[in-house]
mmCIF file of C-alpha atoms and ligand atoms in Angstrom:
data_model
loop_
_atom_site.group_PDB
_atom_site.id
_atom_site.type_symbol
_atom_site.label_atom_id
_atom_site.label_comp_id
_atom_site.label_asym_id
_atom_site.label_seq_id
_atom_site.Cartn_x
_atom_site.Cartn_y
_atom_site.Cartn_z
ATOM 1 C CA MET A 60 7.197 8.859 -9.792
ATOM 2 C CA GLU A 61 6.196 5.266 -9.058
ATOM 3 C CA GLY A 62 8.034 5.082 -5.716
ATOM 4 C CA ALA A 63 6.592 8.432 -4.644
ATOM 5 C CA ILE A 64 3.058 7.308 -5.571
ATOM 6 C CA GLN A 65 3.453 4.111 -3.533
ATOM 7 C CA ASP A 66 5.043 5.808 -0.517
ATOM 8 C CA SER A 67 2.735 8.809 -0.363
ATOM 9 C CA GLY A 68 -0.556 6.914 -0.612
ATOM 10 C CA VAL A 69 -0.864 3.401 -2.014
ATOM 11 C CA ASN A 70 1.130 1.568 0.688
ATOM 12 C CA SER A 71 -0.946 2.939 3.532
ATOM 13 C CA LEU A 72 -4.253 2.079 1.831
ATOM 14 C CA ILE A 73 -3.088 -1.504 1.249
ATOM 15 C CA LYS A 74 -2.055 -1.786 4.895
ATOM 16 C CA LYS A 75 -5.419 -0.421 5.974
ATOM 17 C CA LEU A 76 -7.330 -2.895 3.766
ATOM 18 C CA LEU A 77 -5.199 -5.796 5.022
ATOM 19 C CA GLN A 78 -5.933 -4.804 8.602
ATOM 20 C CA MET A 79 -9.655 -4.762 7.800
ATOM 21 C CA CYS A 80 -9.338 -8.330 6.444
ATOM 22 C CA HIS A 81 -8.093 -9.380 9.874
ATOM 23 C CA GLN A 82 -10.964 -7.962 11.837
ATOM 24 C CA GLU A 83 -13.366 -10.499 13.303
ATOM 25 C CA GLN A 84 -16.265 -8.983 11.435
ATOM 26 C CA ALA A 85 -15.431 -7.489 8.039
ATOM 27 C CA PRO A 86 -16.240 -3.744 8.181
ATOM 28 C CA GLU A 87 -18.109 -1.938 5.443
ATOM 29 C CA VAL A 88 -15.754 0.178 3.396
ATOM 30 C CA ASN A 89 -16.536 3.145 1.192
ATOM 31 C CA LEU A 90 -13.962 2.604 -1.558
ATOM 32 C CA TYR A 91 -14.686 5.959 -3.181
ATOM 33 C CA LYS A 92 -13.599 7.797 -0.025
ATOM 34 C CA GLU A 93 -10.558 5.577 0.448
ATOM 35 C CA PHE A 94 -9.444 5.960 -3.186
ATOM 36 C CA VAL A 95 -9.957 9.729 -3.313
ATOM 37 C CA GLY A 96 -8.123 10.045 0.021
ATOM 38 C CA VAL A 97 -5.142 8.227 -1.474
ATOM 39 C CA THR A 98 -5.164 10.052 -4.812
ATOM 40 C CA PHE A 99 -5.408 13.404 -2.989
ATOM 41 C CA ASP A 100 -2.413 12.409 -0.835
ATOM 42 C CA VAL A 101 -0.458 11.354 -3.921
ATOM 43 C CA MET A 102 -1.290 14.577 -5.782
ATOM 44 C CA ARG A 103 -0.484 16.653 -2.690
ATOM 45 C CA TYR A 104 2.906 14.980 -2.569
ATOM 46 C CA LEU A 105 3.570 15.359 -6.307
ATOM 47 C CA VAL A 106 2.396 18.983 -6.401
ATOM 48 C CA PHE A 107 3.632 20.277 -3.019
ATOM 49 C CA GLY A 108 6.194 17.655 -1.941
ATOM 50 C CA GLN A 109 4.116 17.273 1.224
ATOM 51 C CA ALA A 110 3.141 13.897 2.706
ATOM 52 C CA PHE A 111 -0.175 13.680 4.560
ATOM 53 C CA GLY A 112 -1.511 10.160 5.264
ATOM 54 C CA THR A 113 -5.313 10.244 4.869
ATOM 55 C CA ALA A 114 -5.612 6.431 5.107
ATOM 56 C CA GLU A 115 -3.397 6.164 8.222
ATOM 57 C CA GLN A 116 -5.064 9.032 10.029
ATOM 58 C CA ASN A 117 -8.533 8.107 8.804
ATOM 59 C CA ASP A 118 -9.022 11.811 8.212
ATOM 60 C CA MET A 119 -11.589 12.425 5.469
ATOM 61 C CA THR A 120 -11.544 16.245 5.644
ATOM 62 C CA VAL A 121 -10.088 16.773 2.185
ATOM 63 C CA VAL A 122 -12.261 14.049 0.671
ATOM 64 C CA ASN A 123 -15.302 15.890 2.021
ATOM 65 C CA TRP A 124 -13.961 19.187 0.633
ATOM 66 C CA LEU A 125 -13.742 17.613 -2.816
ATOM 67 C CA GLY A 126 -17.258 16.179 -2.482
ATOM 68 C CA ASP A 127 -18.661 19.605 -1.512
ATOM 69 C CA TYR A 128 -16.677 21.317 -4.270
ATOM 70 C CA PHE A 129 -17.971 19.038 -7.024
ATOM 71 C CA ILE A 130 -21.583 19.613 -5.955
ATOM 72 C CA TYR A 131 -20.962 23.382 -5.874
ATOM 73 C CA VAL A 132 -19.323 23.733 -9.322
ATOM 74 C CA PRO A 133 -22.296 22.611 -11.483
ATOM 75 C CA MET A 134 -24.719 24.593 -9.285
ATOM 76 C CA ILE A 135 -22.709 27.759 -9.800
ATOM 77 C CA ARG A 136 -22.350 27.083 -13.504
ATOM 78 C CA ALA A 137 -26.114 26.738 -13.866
ATOM 79 C CA LEU A 138 -26.994 29.625 -11.517
ATOM 80 C CA PRO A 139 -24.044 32.059 -11.170
ATOM 81 C CA ILE A 140 -26.293 34.390 -9.175
ATOM 82 C CA LEU A 141 -25.880 32.039 -6.192
ATOM 83 C CA LYS A 142 -22.254 33.082 -5.782
ATOM 84 C CA GLY A 143 -21.172 35.642 -3.207
ATOM 85 C CA ARG A 144 -23.716 37.092 -0.790
ATOM 86 C CA LEU A 145 -26.543 34.684 -1.741
ATOM 87 C CA ALA A 146 -24.269 31.722 -0.942
ATOM 88 C CA ASN A 147 -25.230 31.920 2.729
ATOM 89 C CA LEU A 148 -28.847 31.138 1.891
ATOM 90 C CA VAL A 149 -28.096 27.881 0.052
ATOM 91 C CA PRO A 150 -26.173 25.407 2.237
ATOM 92 C CA PRO A 151 -24.513 23.363 -0.598
ATOM 93 C CA VAL A 152 -23.219 26.611 -2.138
ATOM 94 C CA ARG A 153 -21.960 27.805 1.254
ATOM 95 C CA TRP A 154 -20.227 24.474 1.889
ATOM 96 C CA GLY A 155 -18.747 24.522 -1.652
ATOM 97 C CA GLU A 156 -17.323 28.018 -1.106
ATOM 98 C CA MET A 157 -15.910 26.970 2.258
ATOM 99 C CA ALA A 158 -14.298 23.921 0.625
ATOM 100 C CA LYS A 159 -12.829 26.059 -2.161
ATOM 101 C CA ASN A 160 -11.430 28.554 0.362
ATOM 102 C CA SER A 161 -9.923 25.775 2.487
ATOM 103 C CA MET A 162 -8.204 24.251 -0.544
ATOM 104 C CA SER A 163 -6.944 27.673 -1.690
ATOM 105 C CA GLN A 164 -5.537 28.238 1.799
ATOM 106 C CA LEU A 165 -3.794 24.858 1.641
ATOM 107 C CA ALA A 166 -2.154 25.956 -1.641
ATOM 108 C CA MET A 167 -1.190 29.402 -0.304
ATOM 109 C CA ASP A 168 0.333 27.847 2.843
ATOM 110 C CA ALA A 169 2.349 25.397 0.741
ATOM 111 C CA ILE A 170 3.678 28.278 -1.392
ATOM 112 C CA SER A 171 4.672 30.345 1.676
ATOM 113 C CA ARG A 172 6.464 27.322 3.147
ATOM 114 C CA ARG A 173 8.288 26.768 -0.162
ATOM 115 C CA ARG A 174 9.366 30.434 -0.348
ATOM 116 C CA ALA A 175 10.770 30.156 3.192
ATOM 117 C CA LEU A 176 12.561 26.894 2.336
ATOM 118 C CA LEU A 177 14.031 28.425 -0.825
ATOM 119 C CA ALA A 178 15.306 31.406 1.194
ATOM 120 C CA THR A 179 17.033 29.047 3.668
ATOM 121 C CA ALA A 180 18.397 26.837 0.875
ATOM 122 C CA ASN A 181 19.826 29.845 -0.975
ATOM 123 C CA CYS A 182 21.312 31.207 2.236
ATOM 124 C CA ASP A 183 22.961 27.866 3.115
ATOM 125 C CA GLY A 184 23.931 27.143 -0.501
ATOM 126 C CA ASP A 185 22.150 23.774 -0.177
ATOM 127 C CA LEU A 186 19.615 23.492 -2.992
ATOM 128 C CA ASP A 187 19.335 19.709 -2.501
ATOM 129 C CA MET A 188 16.849 20.349 0.305
ATOM 130 C CA VAL A 189 14.336 21.768 -2.211
ATOM 131 C CA PRO A 190 11.876 19.097 -3.478
ATOM 132 C CA ASN A 191 11.744 18.416 -7.189
ATOM 133 C CA ASP A 192 7.958 18.625 -7.504
ATOM 134 C CA ILE A 193 5.353 20.297 -9.706
ATOM 135 C CA LEU A 194 5.255 23.436 -7.527
ATOM 136 C CA GLN A 195 9.017 23.872 -7.917
ATOM 137 C CA LEU A 196 8.752 23.420 -11.705
ATOM 138 C CA MET A 197 6.119 26.152 -11.777
ATOM 139 C CA ILE A 198 8.141 28.483 -9.512
ATOM 140 C CA GLU A 199 11.166 28.148 -11.785
ATOM 141 C CA ALA A 200 9.225 28.428 -15.075
ATOM 142 C CA THR A 201 9.594 31.676 -17.025
ATOM 143 C CA ASP A 202 7.554 33.013 -19.913
ATOM 144 C CA PRO A 203 9.885 32.603 -22.945
ATOM 145 C CA ASN A 204 8.791 35.959 -24.410
ATOM 146 C CA SER A 205 8.532 38.273 -21.418
ATOM 147 C CA GLY A 206 10.852 36.444 -18.986
ATOM 148 C CA GLU A 207 8.109 36.861 -16.354
ATOM 149 C CA LYS A 208 7.536 34.336 -13.589
ATOM 150 C CA LEU A 209 4.203 33.233 -12.153
ATOM 151 C CA SER A 210 2.913 35.302 -9.244
ATOM 152 C CA ASP A 211 1.990 33.551 -5.978
ATOM 153 C CA ILE A 212 -1.715 33.969 -6.817
ATOM 154 C CA ASP A 213 -1.158 32.278 -10.200
ATOM 155 C CA LEU A 214 0.913 29.555 -8.570
ATOM 156 C CA ALA A 215 -1.858 28.901 -6.049
ATOM 157 C CA SER A 216 -4.581 28.680 -8.681
ATOM 158 C CA LYS A 217 -2.529 26.469 -11.037
ATOM 159 C CA SER A 218 -1.403 24.113 -8.308
ATOM 160 C CA LEU A 219 -4.952 23.879 -6.987
ATOM 161 C CA ILE A 220 -6.218 22.902 -10.457
ATOM 162 C CA GLN A 221 -3.596 20.116 -10.574
ATOM 163 C CA LEU A 222 -4.522 18.959 -7.092
ATOM 164 C CA ILE A 223 -8.270 18.855 -7.751
ATOM 165 C CA ALA A 224 -8.132 17.644 -11.381
ATOM 166 C CA GLY A 225 -5.638 14.898 -10.551
ATOM 167 C CA SER A 226 -7.205 13.477 -7.416
ATOM 168 C CA ASP A 227 -10.978 13.321 -7.936
ATOM 169 C CA SER A 228 -10.714 11.990 -11.527
ATOM 170 C CA THR A 229 -8.267 9.234 -10.623
ATOM 171 C CA GLY A 230 -10.107 8.320 -7.402
ATOM 172 C CA CYS A 231 -13.390 8.049 -9.337
ATOM 173 C CA ALA A 232 -11.694 5.977 -12.057
ATOM 174 C CA LEU A 233 -10.437 3.478 -9.454
ATOM 175 C CA THR A 234 -13.873 3.352 -7.827
ATOM 176 C CA TRP A 235 -15.583 2.636 -11.160
ATOM 177 C CA VAL A 236 -13.050 -0.091 -11.985
ATOM 178 C CA MET A 237 -14.025 -1.831 -8.737
ATOM 179 C CA TYR A 238 -17.728 -1.187 -9.340
ATOM 180 C CA GLY A 239 -17.481 -2.703 -12.843
ATOM 181 C CA LEU A 240 -15.754 -5.772 -11.429
ATOM 182 C CA LEU A 241 -18.111 -6.231 -8.476
ATOM 183 C CA THR A 242 -21.234 -5.903 -10.619
ATOM 184 C CA HIS A 243 -19.829 -8.269 -13.290
ATOM 185 C CA PRO A 244 -18.682 -11.342 -11.346
ATOM 186 C CA GLU A 245 -17.564 -13.156 -14.525
ATOM 187 C CA CYS A 246 -15.073 -10.292 -15.179
ATOM 188 C CA TYR A 247 -13.988 -10.360 -11.536
ATOM 189 C CA ARG A 248 -13.290 -14.122 -11.685
ATOM 190 C CA ARG A 249 -11.366 -13.843 -14.952
ATOM 191 C CA LEU A 250 -9.200 -11.053 -13.553
ATOM 192 C CA GLU A 251 -8.665 -12.897 -10.284
ATOM 193 C CA SER A 252 -7.436 -15.974 -12.122
ATOM 194 C CA GLU A 253 -5.147 -13.867 -14.353
ATOM 195 C CA VAL A 254 -3.563 -12.177 -11.314
ATOM 196 C CA LEU A 255 -3.191 -15.414 -9.347
ATOM 197 C CA GLY A 256 -1.729 -17.110 -12.449
ATOM 198 C CA ALA A 257 0.928 -14.400 -12.820
ATOM 199 C CA PHE A 258 1.868 -13.850 -9.154
ATOM 200 C CA GLN A 259 2.242 -16.026 -6.097
ATOM 201 C CA PRO A 260 -0.761 -15.709 -3.819
ATOM 202 C CA ILE A 261 0.036 -14.760 -0.221
ATOM 203 C CA PRO A 262 -1.246 -17.538 2.089
ATOM 204 C CA SER A 263 -3.803 -15.856 4.347
ATOM 205 C CA HIS A 264 -2.167 -17.105 7.588
ATOM 206 C CA ASN A 265 1.047 -15.274 6.545
ATOM 207 C CA ILE A 266 -0.525 -11.858 6.450
ATOM 208 C CA SER A 267 0.333 -10.120 9.669
ATOM 209 C CA PRO A 268 -1.894 -7.194 10.657
ATOM 210 C CA ASP A 269 0.794 -4.666 9.818
ATOM 211 C CA PRO A 270 3.050 -6.184 7.163
ATOM 212 C CA ASP A 271 5.707 -4.351 5.204
ATOM 213 C CA VAL A 272 3.889 -4.164 1.934
ATOM 214 C CA ASP A 273 5.891 -5.419 -1.005
ATOM 215 C CA LEU A 274 4.005 -3.950 -3.931
ATOM 216 C CA ILE A 275 3.948 -5.374 -7.421
ATOM 217 C CA SER A 276 5.514 -2.743 -9.692
ATOM 218 C CA HIS A 277 4.302 -1.460 -13.045
ATOM 219 C CA ASP A 278 7.270 -3.193 -14.701
ATOM 220 C CA ASP A 279 6.086 -6.481 -13.171
ATOM 221 C CA VAL A 280 2.587 -6.157 -14.568
ATOM 222 C CA LYS A 281 2.818 -4.308 -17.824
ATOM 223 C CA ASN A 282 3.096 -7.389 -20.073
ATOM 224 C CA ARG A 283 1.612 -9.966 -17.745
ATOM 225 C CA LEU A 284 -1.887 -8.713 -16.982
ATOM 226 C CA PRO A 285 -3.584 -7.924 -20.333
ATOM 227 C CA TYR A 286 -7.047 -8.504 -18.867
ATOM 228 C CA LEU A 287 -6.377 -5.961 -16.093
ATOM 229 C CA GLU A 288 -5.487 -3.422 -18.777
ATOM 230 C CA ALA A 289 -8.705 -4.294 -20.649
ATOM 231 C CA VAL A 290 -10.790 -3.878 -17.471
ATOM 232 C CA ILE A 291 -9.281 -0.449 -16.833
ATOM 233 C CA GLN A 292 -9.840 0.679 -20.453
ATOM 234 C CA GLU A 293 -13.430 -0.562 -20.381
ATOM 235 C CA ALA A 294 -14.170 1.085 -17.023
ATOM 236 C CA LEU A 295 -12.747 4.381 -18.360
ATOM 237 C CA ARG A 296 -15.030 4.041 -21.423
ATOM 238 C CA PHE A 297 -18.156 2.799 -19.669
ATOM 239 C CA TYR A 298 -17.985 5.007 -16.580
ATOM 240 C CA PRO A 299 -15.967 8.106 -17.621
ATOM 241 C CA PRO A 300 -15.006 9.984 -14.402
ATOM 242 C CA ALA A 301 -15.685 13.349 -16.053
ATOM 243 C CA ALA A 302 -19.038 12.255 -17.479
ATOM 244 C CA THR A 303 -20.777 15.496 -18.323
ATOM 245 C CA ALA A 304 -20.289 17.854 -21.201
ATOM 246 C CA VAL A 305 -17.233 20.106 -21.383
ATOM 247 C CA PRO A 306 -18.126 23.442 -23.003
ATOM 248 C CA ARG A 307 -16.269 25.140 -25.850
ATOM 249 C CA THR A 308 -17.038 28.437 -27.635
ATOM 250 C CA VAL A 309 -17.164 28.364 -31.446
ATOM 251 C CA PRO A 310 -14.543 30.791 -32.876
ATOM 252 C CA PRO A 311 -15.831 33.987 -34.574
ATOM 253 C CA GLU A 312 -15.506 32.584 -38.119
ATOM 254 C CA GLY A 313 -17.843 29.680 -37.253
ATOM 255 C CA LEU A 314 -17.300 25.950 -37.571
ATOM 256 C CA THR A 315 -18.351 23.270 -40.049
ATOM 257 C CA THR A 316 -18.756 19.838 -38.566
ATOM 258 C CA GLY A 317 -20.174 17.053 -40.755
ATOM 259 C CA PHE A 318 -23.085 18.636 -42.684
ATOM 260 C CA TYR A 319 -23.622 21.403 -40.155
ATOM 261 C CA PHE A 320 -22.411 24.976 -39.963
ATOM 262 C CA ILE A 321 -22.386 26.477 -36.476
ATOM 263 C CA PRO A 322 -22.038 30.289 -36.273
ATOM 264 C CA GLY A 323 -19.280 31.920 -34.232
ATOM 265 C CA GLY A 324 -19.936 32.632 -30.557
ATOM 266 C CA TYR A 325 -22.229 29.638 -29.955
ATOM 267 C CA MET A 326 -21.336 27.321 -27.143
ATOM 268 C CA LEU A 327 -20.916 23.629 -27.940
ATOM 269 C CA GLU A 328 -20.791 20.869 -25.397
ATOM 270 C CA ALA A 329 -19.584 17.374 -26.184
ATOM 271 C CA PRO A 330 -21.189 14.958 -23.698
ATOM 272 C CA ILE A 331 -18.465 12.510 -22.746
ATOM 273 C CA TYR A 332 -20.689 9.720 -21.365
ATOM 274 C CA THR A 333 -22.968 9.766 -24.444
ATOM 275 C CA ILE A 334 -20.065 9.650 -26.896
ATOM 276 C CA ASN A 335 -18.473 6.745 -24.999
ATOM 277 C CA HIS A 336 -21.785 4.837 -25.274
ATOM 278 C CA SER A 337 -22.334 5.594 -28.943
ATOM 279 C CA PRO A 338 -23.411 2.499 -30.980
ATOM 280 C CA PRO A 339 -21.680 3.453 -34.263
ATOM 281 C CA ALA A 340 -18.359 3.577 -32.417
ATOM 282 C CA PHE A 341 -18.809 0.582 -30.101
ATOM 283 C CA GLU A 342 -20.494 -2.748 -30.674
ATOM 284 C CA ARG A 343 -22.884 -3.551 -27.818
ATOM 285 C CA ALA A 344 -22.029 -0.083 -26.524
ATOM 286 C CA ASP A 345 -24.196 -0.363 -23.407
ATOM 287 C CA GLU A 346 -22.559 -3.571 -22.186
ATOM 288 C CA PHE A 347 -19.556 -3.584 -19.863
ATOM 289 C CA THR A 348 -17.280 -5.851 -21.913
ATOM 290 C CA PRO A 349 -13.539 -5.649 -21.154
ATOM 291 C CA GLU A 350 -13.051 -8.375 -23.792
ATOM 292 C CA ARG A 351 -13.624 -5.806 -26.567
ATOM 293 C CA TRP A 352 -10.152 -4.398 -25.779
ATOM 294 C CA LEU A 353 -8.531 -7.827 -26.240
ATOM 295 C CA GLU A 354 -10.508 -8.865 -29.316
ATOM 296 C CA THR A 355 -10.260 -5.685 -31.374
ATOM 297 C CA ALA A 356 -8.197 -5.712 -34.548
ATOM 298 C CA ASP A 357 -7.952 -1.926 -34.373
ATOM 299 C CA MET A 358 -6.983 -0.745 -30.890
ATOM 300 C CA ASN A 359 -6.132 2.727 -32.145
ATOM 301 C CA THR A 360 -9.651 3.456 -33.471
ATOM 302 C CA LEU A 361 -11.198 2.053 -30.294
ATOM 303 C CA LYS A 362 -9.024 4.335 -28.163
ATOM 304 C CA GLN A 363 -9.645 7.355 -30.404
ATOM 305 C CA SER A 364 -13.416 6.790 -30.148
ATOM 306 C CA THR A 365 -13.227 6.884 -26.360
ATOM 307 C CA PHE A 366 -13.669 10.467 -25.210
ATOM 308 C CA THR A 367 -12.770 10.036 -21.537
ATOM 309 C CA PHE A 368 -9.802 12.440 -21.589
ATOM 310 C CA LEU A 369 -11.386 14.668 -24.243
ATOM 311 C CA SER A 370 -8.170 15.670 -26.019
ATOM 312 C CA GLY A 371 -7.191 12.099 -26.879
ATOM 313 C CA PRO A 372 -6.341 8.715 -25.400
HETATM 314 C C1 HEM B 263 -8.673 8.940 -14.949
HETATM 315 C C2 HEM B 263 -8.075 10.095 -14.729
HETATM 316 C C3 HEM B 263 -8.414 11.389 -15.417
HETATM 317 C C4 HEM B 263 -9.462 11.731 -16.239
HETATM 318 C C5 HEM B 263 -10.612 10.848 -16.705
HETATM 319 C C6 HEM B 263 -9.285 13.123 -16.605
HETATM 320 C C7 HEM B 263 -10.142 13.822 -17.448
HETATM 321 C C8 HEM B 263 -10.015 15.151 -17.752
HETATM 322 C C9 HEM B 263 -10.903 15.892 -18.617
HETATM 323 C C10 HEM B 263 -12.096 15.336 -19.390
HETATM 324 C C11 HEM B 263 -10.482 17.186 -18.624
HETATM 325 C C12 HEM B 263 -11.090 18.367 -19.396
HETATM 326 C C13 HEM B 263 -10.210 18.611 -20.590
HETATM 327 C C14 HEM B 263 -10.581 19.818 -21.401
HETATM 328 O O1 HEM B 263 -11.377 20.662 -20.960
HETATM 329 O O2 HEM B 263 -10.020 19.920 -22.498
HETATM 330 C C15 HEM B 263 -9.315 17.260 -17.754
HETATM 331 C C16 HEM B 263 -8.609 18.417 -17.491
HETATM 332 C C17 HEM B 263 -7.501 18.473 -16.695
HETATM 333 N N1 HEM B 263 -6.865 17.424 -16.076
HETATM 334 FE FE1 HEM B 263 -7.473 15.500 -16.085
HETATM 335 N N2 HEM B 263 -8.143 13.594 -16.005
HETATM 336 C C18 HEM B 263 -7.587 12.591 -15.278
HETATM 337 C C19 HEM B 263 -6.440 12.639 -14.523
HETATM 338 C C20 HEM B 263 -5.676 13.767 -14.330
HETATM 339 C C21 HEM B 263 -4.453 13.830 -13.561
HETATM 340 C C22 HEM B 263 -3.802 12.636 -12.828
HETATM 341 C C23 HEM B 263 -4.035 15.107 -13.584
HETATM 342 C C24 HEM B 263 -2.825 15.784 -12.951
HETATM 343 C C25 HEM B 263 -1.702 15.176 -12.691
HETATM 344 C C26 HEM B 263 -4.987 15.864 -14.373
HETATM 345 C C27 HEM B 263 -4.900 17.205 -14.610
HETATM 346 C C28 HEM B 263 -5.798 17.915 -15.384
HETATM 347 C C29 HEM B 263 -5.717 19.362 -15.567
HETATM 348 C C30 HEM B 263 -4.668 20.297 -14.956
HETATM 349 C C31 HEM B 263 -6.789 19.715 -16.385
HETATM 350 C C32 HEM B 263 -7.145 21.116 -16.881
HETATM 351 C C33 HEM B 263 -8.126 21.698 -15.924
HETATM 352 C C34 HEM B 263 -8.573 23.078 -16.356
HETATM 353 O O3 HEM B 263 -8.031 23.647 -17.289
HETATM 354 O O4 HEM B 263 -9.521 23.559 -15.715
HETATM 355 N N3 HEM B 263 -5.963 15.012 -14.812
HETATM 356 N N4 HEM B 263 -9.059 16.019 -17.241
#
């Protein structure tokens, strides 16, 4: 997927940032919006095979939808009564519902277009024109027991979950990596010298305003930038993108954890941020220290103690 990720989002953001470098007066840039724009474009391409170009078009509509949606979700969880008719009285709830409806419509439109494309492809006997993306995998999937396929409503809700879960989390992770670096200049300088030691710097007078970007690939970096890896791991620990608690219901027979018995039916929430900052698991837990990932003798335990993805590293 690397080529698709670069083509559908990363290249255009790099071009945009390079162009900003060439402006007489450096503009302010909201990296969160830029990163989420790119990750949404990438996810939209991977899920629906559909290119968009948020960075090129400077169109922040979907980024704003995501922002509204993530304010709406915790409000509705805390006060479900606000849903439906009362939504009109509370602007953030109204905006959240509008954002959710717009994203659902985007998914439904993509599914209708895919059904039409499949009909044409079947008619012409040319299945090569059908993209090999997540939507197509879900359309073709069958339940091994019943042989049933997903309905269009199910397809829309599952693809929407992928789109939302994949773009906001990754965009926030990138933003926090940059925040960690910019608020810890010693880490920034160490990373800068690692990158410049491994790759030729581009002389600034050679950067044209609209260059063909020649991106460094994952193969190029995977063994050459250990400090970059450490910075990313530490940012994911220190600033987990999904920071709040994720609820789970205790099964009817109850659950014993440590010395405690919790009866069935209770709801438990494991707070991700708190666990990632827990002193028994991490030395100097409240310090942003990428070095811990290079110095540890036991990487596996360190990764297992980090709760960022909940189910495991
Ligand atoms: C830094 C990046 C990411 C972080 C920190 C992250 C974190 C999480 C967490 C904590 C959960 C909740 C898990 C649970 O309830 O058991 C979750 C769920 C999920 N994630 Fe991610 N994730 C990331 C990237 C992605 C990407 C790139 C995708 C898709 C390609 C994705 C798709 C999903 C899906 C589909 C769910 C289930 C949502 C649901 O059932 O409601 N995530 N993620």
